[in-house]
């Protein structure tokens, strides 16, 4: 790919102009006035922008059509500048409305915006009606993004539950909407997230900085302006009867597209919130058919965001159906995993990437679970290193005084948890939910600021476990649980089981099945 000279001044000035104008669209206070139905213009598919230095009565609306009034030339110039920048720097096709049908010329130069400033969100390659009446099997589209492992895990759990409960009645697709169906730079979302999380202060600033409604809705409005056509094709190629979002950034833009195409009454759109307690406000949108919450705290936040009680169901966090099934006895599971059949065991988790202070914690446990007076171990460790092969190799090379079994990436986590008596992990909601189903007391050793911060008090206040970042303190807690404080371990195990919701994923798919049936009956009567 050819790269422009670094001394070129034209792309730089174009980018400066782009940023200044995009900032005007995102931050202009005149575009934040609620609509007549009580929702912000940025929540729905109607975006009201104040005119460019003109009377605010001359507003244009983005909905089933995009009107740019008599100042459309400024807006067209903005898109032209943006496309010039993309061409020069990326050798890529321009993005925006170039692929969306509308009156007038459809050339890349004007992004499909006609001379009179009107564009209809219509693509000849995409069916206007996303639902094929009476078609079988029903089609389910699950929207997720690989920003952390929990979103994909929830998506796969829902897919598995549909298959287990309804077999061939449903055809389920899982897609990363941003990575697979949007152009650069929007398709870089997972990489951006991973970078921000590794630099905690940056993620914290991003999370809390985008929480105010006026900020994130402005961002979604500006983003939707560029990628509406791409998202529409990404959604409609599946012809879904149900769309399920398991990610906080998968509500606003898709719902705007559905509303612009008149499909909100034909397609069931559900949000499955995959956070246990604290959650970002972008999870909630008033236009969803249903919002499934993992806890009463999440439900409270949904209602505060404007959702009606009839839209909300508190079923718990969806985990893979295999966790609902009974597991073999502990000695049998331990034998299959190469562990000692009789010693109590602690599961040390590092997540899919094997991150965190695993080695330091494992060494501290190795010392704390060895009783010198007895000359032997009082417990054992099962360590999950995920995809971190270097860490796994290093841990396997250590001469341990107690039984230690080291695993890489595992697929049958229910067996690993079933073989152990407690777990050490970061405060990921999926792992917490799975541990509660298995009745495992939890020691949290870290959390991601923002979405995981509330999981720490959730575990502690419900008597399910403890929190510490000190490997030595964590090891001492486990040693106490495996010795003089075994009663505390037992009590926490009972509390974990009490708060577990093993059937959450099946309740979710059953409710969605009923919603589809109700929608079909309603459409048949109309």
Short mmCIF file of C-alpha atoms in Angstrom, two decimals:
data_model
loop_
_atom_site.label_atom_id
_atom_site.label_comp_id
_atom_site.label_asym_id
_atom_site.label_seq_id
_atom_site.Cartn_x
_atom_site.Cartn_y
_atom_site.Cartn_z
CA UNK A 1 0.00 0.00 0.00
CA UNK A 2 1.35 3.40 -0.97
CA UNK A 3 1.93 5.84 1.85
CA UNK A 4 1.86 9.60 1.48
CA UNK A 5 4.85 11.74 2.24
CA UNK A 6 5.15 12.73 5.87
CA UNK A 7 5.77 16.29 4.73
CA UNK A 8 2.39 16.62 3.06
CA UNK A 9 0.43 19.47 4.63
CA UNK A 10 -2.89 18.88 2.84
CA UNK A 11 -3.91 15.70 4.78
CA UNK A 12 -3.00 17.39 8.05
CA UNK A 13 -5.17 20.40 7.40
CA UNK A 14 -7.96 18.09 6.22
CA UNK A 15 -7.79 16.11 9.45
CA UNK A 16 -7.78 19.26 11.59
CA UNK A 17 -10.86 20.48 9.75
CA UNK A 18 -12.49 17.07 10.16
CA UNK A 19 -11.89 16.94 13.89
CA UNK A 20 -13.17 20.46 14.44
CA UNK A 21 -16.37 19.79 12.53
CA UNK A 22 -16.96 16.41 14.13
CA UNK A 23 -16.50 18.05 17.51
CA UNK A 24 -19.16 20.59 16.52
CA UNK A 25 -21.64 17.78 15.73
CA UNK A 26 -20.86 15.86 18.92
CA UNK A 27 -20.79 18.74 21.40
CA UNK A 28 -23.27 21.32 20.07
CA UNK A 29 -25.68 21.75 22.98
CA UNK A 30 -28.60 22.43 20.66
CA UNK A 31 -28.76 18.78 19.66
CA UNK A 32 -29.47 17.39 23.11
CA UNK A 33 -33.12 18.43 23.48
CA UNK A 34 -35.43 15.46 24.20
CA UNK A 35 -38.00 14.55 21.59
CA UNK A 36 -41.73 14.57 22.16
CA UNK A 37 -41.76 10.92 23.25
CA UNK A 38 -39.35 11.65 26.09
CA UNK A 39 -36.23 10.13 24.55
CA UNK A 40 -33.15 11.98 23.49
CA UNK A 41 -32.69 12.48 19.74
CA UNK A 42 -29.47 10.52 20.09
CA UNK A 43 -31.22 7.47 21.51
CA UNK A 44 -33.66 7.10 18.67
CA UNK A 45 -33.11 7.07 14.95
CA UNK A 46 -33.86 10.77 14.71
CA UNK A 47 -30.92 13.12 15.11
CA UNK A 48 -31.62 16.82 15.33
CA UNK A 49 -28.68 19.06 14.57
CA UNK A 50 -28.68 22.81 14.96
CA UNK A 51 -27.98 24.61 11.72
CA UNK A 52 -24.51 25.80 10.91
CA UNK A 53 -24.77 29.32 12.28
CA UNK A 54 -28.41 29.65 11.20
CA UNK A 55 -31.69 30.02 13.02
CA UNK A 56 -32.31 26.91 15.19
CA UNK A 57 -35.75 26.59 13.69
CA UNK A 58 -34.01 25.38 10.54
CA UNK A 59 -33.11 21.92 11.84
CA UNK A 60 -32.66 18.82 9.84
CA UNK A 61 -33.58 15.31 10.88
CA UNK A 62 -31.83 12.02 10.32
CA UNK A 63 -34.39 9.25 10.35
CA UNK A 64 -36.10 7.58 7.45
CA UNK A 65 -34.54 10.42 5.48
CA UNK A 66 -31.69 12.80 6.13
CA UNK A 67 -32.48 16.43 5.43
CA UNK A 68 -29.70 18.99 5.41
CA UNK A 69 -31.80 22.10 4.68
CA UNK A 70 -30.20 24.91 2.73
CA UNK A 71 -26.84 24.38 4.43
CA UNK A 72 -26.34 20.88 3.06
CA UNK A 73 -23.27 21.98 1.14
CA UNK A 74 -21.35 22.46 4.40
CA UNK A 75 -22.29 18.97 5.52
CA UNK A 76 -21.39 17.48 2.13
CA UNK A 77 -18.05 19.28 2.26
CA UNK A 78 -17.45 17.76 5.70
CA UNK A 79 -17.94 14.25 4.30
CA UNK A 80 -15.81 15.08 1.29
CA UNK A 81 -12.96 16.20 3.55
CA UNK A 82 -13.26 13.05 5.61
CA UNK A 83 -13.20 10.83 2.53
CA UNK A 84 -10.15 12.66 1.19
CA UNK A 85 -8.34 11.94 4.42
CA UNK A 86 -9.30 8.25 4.29
CA UNK A 87 -8.16 7.94 0.67
CA UNK A 88 -4.78 9.57 1.33
CA UNK A 89 -3.92 7.81 4.57
CA UNK A 90 -5.52 4.39 4.23
CA UNK A 91 -5.91 3.66 0.54
CA UNK A 92 -9.44 2.58 1.46
CA UNK A 93 -12.84 3.39 0.10
CA UNK A 94 -14.60 6.32 1.76
CA UNK A 95 -17.06 5.47 4.48
CA UNK A 96 -20.34 7.04 5.30
CA UNK A 97 -23.39 7.17 3.08
CA UNK A 98 -21.63 6.34 -0.18
CA UNK A 99 -23.20 2.88 -0.21
CA UNK A 100 -26.66 4.03 0.81
CA UNK A 101 -29.23 4.70 -1.88
CA UNK A 102 -30.84 8.10 -2.14
CA UNK A 103 -32.09 10.71 -4.51
CA UNK A 104 -29.55 12.23 -6.81
CA UNK A 105 -25.98 11.22 -7.47
CA UNK A 106 -24.47 8.27 -5.61
CA UNK A 107 -20.85 9.01 -6.20
CA UNK A 108 -18.29 8.77 -3.44
CA UNK A 109 -17.67 12.48 -3.71
CA UNK A 110 -21.01 13.47 -2.23
CA UNK A 111 -21.49 10.30 -0.12
CA UNK A 112 -24.88 9.60 -1.61
CA UNK A 113 -26.24 12.98 -0.51
CA UNK A 114 -28.36 14.50 -3.24
CA UNK A 115 -28.27 18.11 -4.26
CA UNK A 116 -31.41 18.87 -2.27
CA UNK A 117 -29.77 17.49 0.85
CA UNK A 118 -31.94 14.38 1.35
CA UNK A 119 -30.81 10.78 1.70
CA UNK A 120 -33.01 7.75 2.24
CA UNK A 121 -31.45 4.96 4.29
CA UNK A 122 -32.09 2.34 1.66
CA UNK A 123 -29.72 -0.11 0.02
CA UNK A 124 -30.74 -2.07 -3.04
CA UNK A 125 -28.57 -4.96 -1.88
CA UNK A 126 -30.30 -5.24 1.50
CA UNK A 127 -33.92 -6.35 1.95
CA UNK A 128 -36.05 -3.55 3.36
CA UNK A 129 -37.97 -6.07 5.44
CA UNK A 130 -35.51 -8.01 7.58
CA UNK A 131 -38.15 -10.59 8.51
CA UNK A 132 -39.41 -13.26 6.17
CA UNK A 133 -42.91 -14.09 7.30
CA UNK A 134 -43.46 -17.72 8.19
CA UNK A 135 -39.85 -18.71 7.50
CA UNK A 136 -38.48 -21.63 9.46
CA UNK A 137 -36.17 -21.92 11.29
CA UNK A 138 -36.27 -18.60 13.08
CA UNK A 139 -33.04 -16.67 12.85
CA UNK A 140 -31.25 -15.24 15.88
CA UNK A 141 -28.39 -12.75 15.56
CA UNK A 142 -26.21 -12.20 18.64
CA UNK A 143 -24.10 -9.04 18.63
CA UNK A 144 -20.90 -9.11 20.66
CA UNK A 145 -17.33 -7.86 20.65
CA UNK A 146 -14.14 -9.45 21.92
CA UNK A 147 -13.47 -6.72 24.47
CA UNK A 148 -12.69 -9.18 27.23
CA UNK A 149 -13.79 -12.80 27.15
CA UNK A 150 -17.11 -12.46 28.94
CA UNK A 151 -19.16 -11.12 26.02
CA UNK A 152 -18.31 -14.00 23.70
CA UNK A 153 -18.84 -16.50 26.52
CA UNK A 154 -22.36 -15.13 27.12
CA UNK A 155 -23.10 -15.21 23.38
CA UNK A 156 -21.98 -18.81 23.09
CA UNK A 157 -24.01 -19.73 26.18
CA UNK A 158 -27.17 -18.26 24.67
CA UNK A 159 -26.50 -19.99 21.36
CA UNK A 160 -26.02 -23.34 23.13
CA UNK A 161 -29.23 -22.86 25.14
CA UNK A 162 -31.26 -22.19 21.97
CA UNK A 163 -29.85 -25.38 20.44
CA UNK A 164 -30.48 -27.44 23.57
CA UNK A 165 -34.02 -26.19 24.14
CA UNK A 166 -35.33 -25.73 20.59
CA UNK A 167 -33.05 -27.67 18.28
CA UNK A 168 -33.67 -26.84 14.62
CA UNK A 169 -36.39 -24.29 15.39
CA UNK A 170 -33.73 -21.60 15.61
CA UNK A 171 -30.64 -20.82 13.60
CA UNK A 172 -28.23 -18.76 15.72
CA UNK A 173 -25.44 -16.52 14.44
CA UNK A 174 -22.81 -14.77 16.58
CA UNK A 175 -21.05 -11.77 15.09
CA UNK A 176 -18.67 -9.07 16.22
CA UNK A 177 -20.55 -6.19 14.65
CA UNK A 178 -17.74 -3.66 14.96
CA UNK A 179 -14.85 -5.83 13.80
CA UNK A 180 -16.67 -7.69 11.03
CA UNK A 181 -19.13 -5.14 9.65
CA UNK A 182 -17.67 -1.66 10.03
CA UNK A 183 -14.71 0.04 8.32
CA UNK A 184 -11.54 1.43 9.85
CA UNK A 185 -11.20 2.95 12.42
CA UNK A 186 -14.40 1.59 13.98
CA UNK A 187 -13.34 -2.03 13.46
CA UNK A 188 -10.40 -1.50 15.81
CA UNK A 189 -12.60 -1.54 18.92
CA UNK A 190 -11.25 -4.78 20.50
CA UNK A 191 -7.63 -3.68 20.04
CA UNK A 192 -8.41 -0.28 21.49
CA UNK A 193 -10.10 -1.83 24.51
CA UNK A 194 -7.20 -4.18 25.21
CA UNK A 195 -4.76 -1.28 25.06
CA UNK A 196 -6.85 0.89 27.40
CA UNK A 197 -7.38 -1.88 29.96
CA UNK A 198 -3.65 -2.57 30.11
CA UNK A 199 -3.18 1.10 30.97
CA UNK A 200 -5.63 1.40 33.86
CA UNK A 201 -5.80 5.21 34.20
CA UNK A 202 -6.63 5.55 30.50
CA UNK A 203 -9.46 3.01 30.76
CA UNK A 204 -10.79 4.64 33.93
CA UNK A 205 -10.84 8.03 32.20
CA UNK A 206 -12.56 6.52 29.15
CA UNK A 207 -15.16 4.61 31.16
CA UNK A 208 -16.24 7.43 33.44
CA UNK A 209 -15.68 10.15 30.85
CA UNK A 210 -18.20 8.57 28.46
CA UNK A 211 -20.76 7.70 31.13
CA UNK A 212 -22.75 10.99 31.00
CA UNK A 213 -25.73 10.63 28.67
CA UNK A 214 -24.91 13.80 26.76
CA UNK A 215 -21.43 12.46 25.92
CA UNK A 216 -22.08 8.89 24.82
CA UNK A 217 -25.26 9.70 22.92
CA UNK A 218 -23.42 12.42 20.99
CA UNK A 219 -20.67 9.93 20.18
CA UNK A 220 -23.18 7.34 18.96
CA UNK A 221 -24.94 9.95 16.83
CA UNK A 222 -21.71 10.97 15.13
CA UNK A 223 -20.63 7.34 14.70
CA UNK A 224 -23.97 6.32 13.25
CA UNK A 225 -23.68 9.08 10.67
CA UNK A 226 -20.60 7.38 9.21
CA UNK A 227 -21.47 3.66 9.49
CA UNK A 228 -25.26 3.41 9.16
CA UNK A 229 -25.08 1.68 5.78
CA UNK A 230 -22.38 -0.79 6.84
CA UNK A 231 -24.26 -1.71 10.02
CA UNK A 232 -27.53 -2.08 8.10
CA UNK A 233 -25.96 -4.59 5.72
CA UNK A 234 -24.24 -6.36 8.61
CA UNK A 235 -27.58 -6.82 10.36
CA UNK A 236 -29.90 -7.48 7.47
CA UNK A 237 -27.82 -10.07 5.67
CA UNK A 238 -28.86 -12.45 8.45
CA UNK A 239 -32.59 -11.57 8.10
CA UNK A 240 -33.00 -11.95 11.88
CA UNK A 241 -36.23 -12.51 13.78
CA UNK A 242 -34.36 -11.80 17.02
CA UNK A 243 -31.34 -9.58 17.63
CA UNK A 244 -29.57 -9.99 20.97
CA UNK A 245 -26.89 -7.60 22.19
CA UNK A 246 -24.46 -8.86 24.80
CA UNK A 247 -22.25 -5.76 24.63
CA UNK A 248 -22.82 -2.17 25.81
CA UNK A 249 -21.86 -0.73 22.41
CA UNK A 250 -24.29 -2.89 20.40
CA UNK A 251 -27.58 -1.15 21.21
CA UNK A 252 -27.62 2.41 19.99
CA UNK A 253 -26.45 2.22 16.37
CA UNK A 254 -28.30 -1.03 15.47
CA UNK A 255 -31.55 0.28 16.98
CA UNK A 256 -31.23 3.49 15.00
CA UNK A 257 -30.88 1.41 11.82
CA UNK A 258 -33.90 -0.76 12.68
CA UNK A 259 -36.03 2.25 13.45
CA UNK A 260 -35.08 3.99 10.22
CA UNK A 261 -36.19 0.89 8.32
CA UNK A 262 -39.46 0.50 10.25
CA UNK A 263 -38.41 -2.88 11.69
CA UNK A 264 -38.77 -2.25 15.42
CA UNK A 265 -42.23 -3.86 15.41
CA UNK A 266 -41.07 -6.86 13.38
CA UNK A 267 -37.74 -7.80 14.96
CA UNK A 268 -37.38 -8.59 18.66
CA UNK A 269 -34.36 -6.69 20.00
CA UNK A 270 -33.05 -7.75 23.42
CA UNK A 271 -30.13 -6.64 25.55
CA UNK A 272 -28.47 -9.16 27.85
CA UNK A 273 -26.42 -7.18 30.37
CA UNK A 274 -23.32 -9.20 31.21
CA UNK A 275 -22.33 -7.16 34.27
CA UNK A 276 -23.33 -8.18 37.79
CA UNK A 277 -23.47 -4.84 39.55
CA UNK A 278 -21.87 -1.67 38.20
CA UNK A 279 -22.43 -1.25 34.48
CA UNK A 280 -21.95 1.46 31.89
CA UNK A 281 -25.05 3.52 30.95
CA UNK A 282 -24.59 2.55 27.28
CA UNK A 283 -26.10 -0.85 28.16
CA UNK A 284 -29.56 0.70 28.30
CA UNK A 285 -31.77 1.91 25.47
CA UNK A 286 -35.48 2.69 25.66
CA UNK A 287 -36.27 1.08 22.31
CA UNK A 288 -35.31 -2.48 23.28
CA UNK A 289 -38.02 -5.11 23.46
CA UNK A 290 -36.42 -6.66 26.53
CA UNK A 291 -33.48 -5.99 28.83
CA UNK A 292 -32.24 -9.01 30.79
CA UNK A 293 -30.44 -8.06 34.00
CA UNK A 294 -28.11 -10.15 36.13
CA UNK A 295 -29.14 -8.61 39.46
CA UNK A 296 -31.57 -6.23 41.12
CA UNK A 297 -28.85 -3.58 41.13
CA UNK A 298 -28.57 -3.75 37.34
CA UNK A 299 -32.36 -3.62 37.09
CA UNK A 300 -32.39 -0.47 39.20
CA UNK A 301 -29.87 1.13 36.87
CA UNK A 302 -31.95 0.15 33.85
CA UNK A 303 -35.04 1.82 35.31
CA UNK A 304 -33.02 4.90 36.18
CA UNK A 305 -31.98 5.04 32.50
CA UNK A 306 -35.65 5.21 31.51
CA UNK A 307 -36.60 1.60 30.78
CA UNK A 308 -40.06 0.50 31.86
CA UNK A 309 -40.47 -2.38 34.36
CA UNK A 310 -42.25 -4.34 31.61
CA UNK A 311 -39.07 -4.25 29.52
CA UNK A 312 -36.86 -5.64 32.31
CA UNK A 313 -36.36 -9.22 33.47
CA UNK A 314 -33.95 -10.17 36.28
CA UNK A 315 -32.84 -13.69 35.44
CA UNK A 316 -29.12 -13.68 36.27
CA UNK A 317 -26.02 -13.89 34.12
CA UNK A 318 -26.12 -16.41 31.24
CA UNK A 319 -23.48 -19.09 31.61
CA UNK A 320 -22.87 -22.12 29.44
CA UNK A 321 -25.56 -24.82 29.84
CA UNK A 322 -22.94 -27.38 30.88
CA UNK A 323 -22.81 -25.65 34.28
CA UNK A 324 -26.44 -26.56 34.93
CA UNK A 325 -25.78 -30.27 34.60
CA UNK A 326 -24.66 -32.33 37.56
CA UNK A 327 -20.93 -33.04 37.67
CA UNK A 328 -19.10 -36.16 38.77
CA UNK A 329 -17.91 -36.47 42.39
CA UNK A 330 -14.82 -34.43 43.34
CA UNK A 331 -12.45 -37.43 43.67
CA UNK A 332 -13.41 -38.62 40.19
CA UNK A 333 -12.95 -35.17 38.66
CA UNK A 334 -9.60 -34.73 40.40
CA UNK A 335 -8.36 -38.05 39.13
CA UNK A 336 -9.30 -37.10 35.58
CA UNK A 337 -7.37 -33.83 35.91
CA UNK A 338 -4.25 -35.50 37.32
CA UNK A 339 -4.82 -34.14 40.84
CA UNK A 340 -4.63 -35.76 44.27
CA UNK A 341 -8.03 -37.32 44.92
CA UNK A 342 -8.19 -36.52 48.65
CA UNK A 343 -6.49 -33.19 49.33
CA UNK A 344 -8.63 -29.99 49.33
CA UNK A 345 -7.90 -27.90 46.24
CA UNK A 346 -7.78 -24.23 45.30
CA UNK A 347 -8.34 -23.11 41.71
CA UNK A 348 -6.03 -20.27 40.64
CA UNK A 349 -7.37 -18.50 37.55
CA UNK A 350 -5.56 -16.14 35.20
CA UNK A 351 -8.31 -15.60 32.63
CA UNK A 352 -8.09 -16.53 28.97
CA UNK A 353 -4.77 -14.72 28.56
CA UNK A 354 -3.24 -15.94 31.84
CA UNK A 355 -2.82 -12.44 33.21
CA UNK A 356 -2.36 -11.26 36.78
CA UNK A 357 0.08 -12.18 39.60
CA UNK A 358 -0.34 -15.91 39.10
CA UNK A 359 3.24 -16.97 39.72
CA UNK A 360 3.62 -14.94 42.91
CA UNK A 361 0.30 -16.22 44.24
CA UNK A 362 1.14 -19.82 43.32
CA UNK A 363 4.49 -19.63 45.14
CA UNK A 364 2.83 -18.14 48.22
CA UNK A 365 0.22 -20.91 48.17
CA UNK A 366 2.96 -23.51 47.78
CA UNK A 367 4.49 -22.31 51.05
CA UNK A 368 1.24 -21.77 52.98
CA UNK A 369 -0.26 -25.16 52.09
CA UNK A 370 2.80 -27.12 53.21
CA UNK A 371 2.81 -28.13 56.87
CA UNK A 372 6.39 -28.58 58.02
CA UNK A 373 5.32 -30.21 61.28
CA UNK A 374 3.43 -32.87 59.33
CA UNK A 375 6.07 -33.04 56.66
CA UNK A 376 3.47 -32.86 53.92
CA UNK A 377 0.82 -30.80 52.12
CA UNK A 378 -2.54 -29.71 53.55
CA UNK A 379 -3.88 -28.69 50.14
CA UNK A 380 -3.18 -28.59 46.41
CA UNK A 381 -3.39 -26.09 43.54
CA UNK A 382 -4.97 -26.28 40.10
CA UNK A 383 -3.62 -23.40 37.98
CA UNK A 384 -5.26 -22.25 34.73
CA UNK A 385 -2.80 -20.27 32.61
CA UNK A 386 -5.03 -19.76 29.59
CA UNK A 387 -3.10 -18.98 26.41
CA UNK A 388 0.01 -17.90 28.35
CA UNK A 389 2.25 -20.81 27.37
CA UNK A 390 5.38 -19.13 28.75
CA UNK A 391 3.81 -18.88 32.21
CA UNK A 392 2.58 -22.49 32.07
CA UNK A 393 6.07 -23.74 31.16
CA UNK A 394 7.67 -21.75 33.96
CA UNK A 395 5.21 -23.01 36.59
CA UNK A 396 5.67 -26.60 35.42
CA UNK A 397 9.43 -26.28 35.87
CA UNK A 398 9.18 -25.37 39.56
CA UNK A 399 9.95 -28.05 42.15
CA UNK A 400 6.80 -27.77 44.28
CA UNK A 401 6.47 -29.08 47.83
CA UNK A 402 2.73 -29.67 47.33
CA UNK A 403 0.69 -31.15 44.45
CA UNK A 404 0.35 -28.54 41.70
CA UNK A 405 -1.42 -29.18 38.39
CA UNK A 406 -0.86 -26.61 35.64
CA UNK A 407 -3.27 -26.30 32.70
CA UNK A 408 -3.31 -24.04 29.66
CA UNK A 409 -6.53 -22.98 27.97
CA UNK A 410 -9.39 -25.21 29.11
CA UNK A 411 -12.86 -25.69 27.65
CA UNK A 412 -14.48 -27.68 30.45
CA UNK A 413 -14.28 -25.10 33.20
CA UNK A 414 -17.21 -26.73 35.00
CA UNK A 415 -15.01 -29.77 35.68
CA UNK A 416 -12.09 -27.68 36.93
CA UNK A 417 -14.38 -25.80 39.31
CA UNK A 418 -16.12 -29.00 40.36
CA UNK A 419 -12.76 -30.50 41.36
CA UNK A 420 -11.88 -27.60 43.68
CA UNK A 421 -13.06 -26.15 47.01
CA UNK A 422 -12.42 -22.42 46.39
CA UNK A 423 -11.22 -20.14 43.64
CA UNK A 424 -8.81 -17.19 43.25
CA UNK A 425 -9.64 -14.92 40.32
CA UNK A 426 -10.10 -11.34 39.19
CA UNK A 427 -13.60 -9.90 39.48
CA UNK A 428 -14.93 -10.95 36.07
CA UNK A 429 -18.73 -11.37 36.24
CA UNK A 430 -18.81 -14.59 34.24
CA UNK A 431 -16.28 -16.37 36.44
CA UNK A 432 -18.09 -15.17 39.57
CA UNK A 433 -21.43 -16.46 38.25
CA UNK A 434 -19.93 -19.83 37.35
CA UNK A 435 -18.16 -20.14 40.71
CA UNK A 436 -21.44 -19.47 42.55
CA UNK A 437 -23.17 -22.23 40.59
CA UNK A 438 -20.44 -24.63 41.71
CA UNK A 439 -20.64 -23.34 45.30
CA UNK A 440 -17.04 -22.09 45.34
CA UNK A 441 -16.01 -19.41 47.85
CA UNK A 442 -14.19 -16.69 45.92
CA UNK A 443 -11.02 -14.71 46.63
CA UNK A 444 -10.87 -11.72 44.29
CA UNK A 445 -7.35 -10.48 43.59
CA UNK A 446 -8.05 -7.70 41.09
CA UNK A 447 -10.75 -5.91 39.10
CA UNK A 448 -11.08 -3.65 36.08
CA UNK A 449 -12.10 -0.12 37.03
CA UNK A 450 -15.65 0.71 36.07
CA UNK A 451 -17.63 -2.37 35.11
CA UNK A 452 -15.96 -4.76 37.59
CA UNK A 453 -15.63 -2.39 40.54
CA UNK A 454 -19.07 -3.28 41.91
CA UNK A 455 -18.37 -7.01 41.79
CA UNK A 456 -16.03 -6.77 44.77
CA UNK A 457 -18.68 -5.52 47.26
CA UNK A 458 -21.17 -7.93 45.62
CA UNK A 459 -18.98 -10.89 46.62
CA UNK A 460 -18.03 -9.57 50.06
CA UNK A 461 -21.42 -8.26 51.18
CA UNK A 462 -23.22 -11.45 50.14
CA UNK A 463 -20.77 -13.54 52.17
CA UNK A 464 -19.44 -15.33 49.09
CA UNK A 465 -15.76 -14.50 49.47
CA UNK A 466 -13.00 -12.01 50.17
CA UNK A 467 -10.78 -9.50 48.38
CA UNK A 468 -7.02 -9.04 48.57
CA UNK A 469 -4.27 -8.09 46.14
CA UNK A 470 -1.51 -9.51 48.36
CA UNK A 471 -0.37 -13.02 47.29
CA UNK A 472 0.81 -13.75 50.82
CA UNK A 473 -2.51 -12.71 52.40
CA UNK A 474 -4.45 -14.70 49.81
CA UNK A 475 -2.37 -17.80 50.57
CA UNK A 476 -2.98 -17.39 54.31
CA UNK A 477 -6.76 -17.14 53.73
CA UNK A 478 -6.73 -20.40 51.77
CA UNK A 479 -4.58 -22.12 54.42
CA UNK A 480 -7.07 -21.05 57.10
CA UNK A 481 -10.01 -22.31 55.03
CA UNK A 482 -8.30 -25.67 54.59
CA UNK A 483 -7.58 -25.82 58.33
CA UNK A 484 -8.99 -24.11 61.43
CA UNK A 485 -11.57 -21.98 59.53
CA UNK A 486 -13.15 -24.74 57.50
CA UNK A 487 -16.56 -23.71 58.86
CA UNK A 488 -16.21 -20.31 57.17
CA UNK A 489 -15.40 -22.03 53.89
CA UNK A 490 -18.55 -24.15 54.24
CA UNK A 491 -20.74 -21.14 55.05
CA UNK A 492 -19.44 -19.18 52.06
CA UNK A 493 -20.07 -22.18 49.84
CA UNK A 494 -23.71 -22.23 50.95
CA UNK A 495 -24.03 -18.49 50.33
CA UNK A 496 -22.60 -18.91 46.84
CA UNK A 497 -25.15 -21.57 46.00
CA UNK A 498 -27.94 -19.39 47.42
CA UNK A 499 -27.08 -16.51 45.09
CA UNK A 500 -26.42 -18.69 42.04
CA UNK A 501 -28.79 -18.55 39.04
CA UNK A 502 -27.89 -21.65 37.02
CA UNK A 503 -31.03 -21.54 34.87
CA UNK A 504 -30.63 -17.88 33.78
CA UNK A 505 -29.68 -18.68 30.19
CA UNK A 506 -32.64 -21.02 29.74
CA UNK A 507 -35.04 -18.43 31.15
CA UNK A 508 -33.67 -15.88 28.70
CA UNK A 509 -34.11 -18.05 25.60
CA UNK A 510 -37.56 -19.20 26.74
CA UNK A 511 -38.70 -15.60 27.18
CA UNK A 512 -37.31 -14.69 23.75
CA UNK A 513 -39.15 -17.65 22.23
CA UNK A 514 -42.41 -16.41 23.76
CA UNK A 515 -41.75 -12.85 22.54
CA UNK A 516 -41.32 -14.11 18.97
CA UNK A 517 -44.57 -16.04 19.18
CA UNK A 518 -46.38 -12.99 20.53
CA UNK A 519 -44.90 -10.83 17.76
CA UNK A 520 -46.05 -13.32 15.11
CA UNK A 521 -49.59 -13.38 16.48
CA UNK A 522 -49.67 -9.59 16.61
CA UNK A 523 -48.46 -9.26 13.00
CA UNK A 524 -50.96 -11.89 11.85
CA UNK A 525 -53.83 -9.88 13.35
CA UNK A 526 -52.68 -6.59 11.82
#
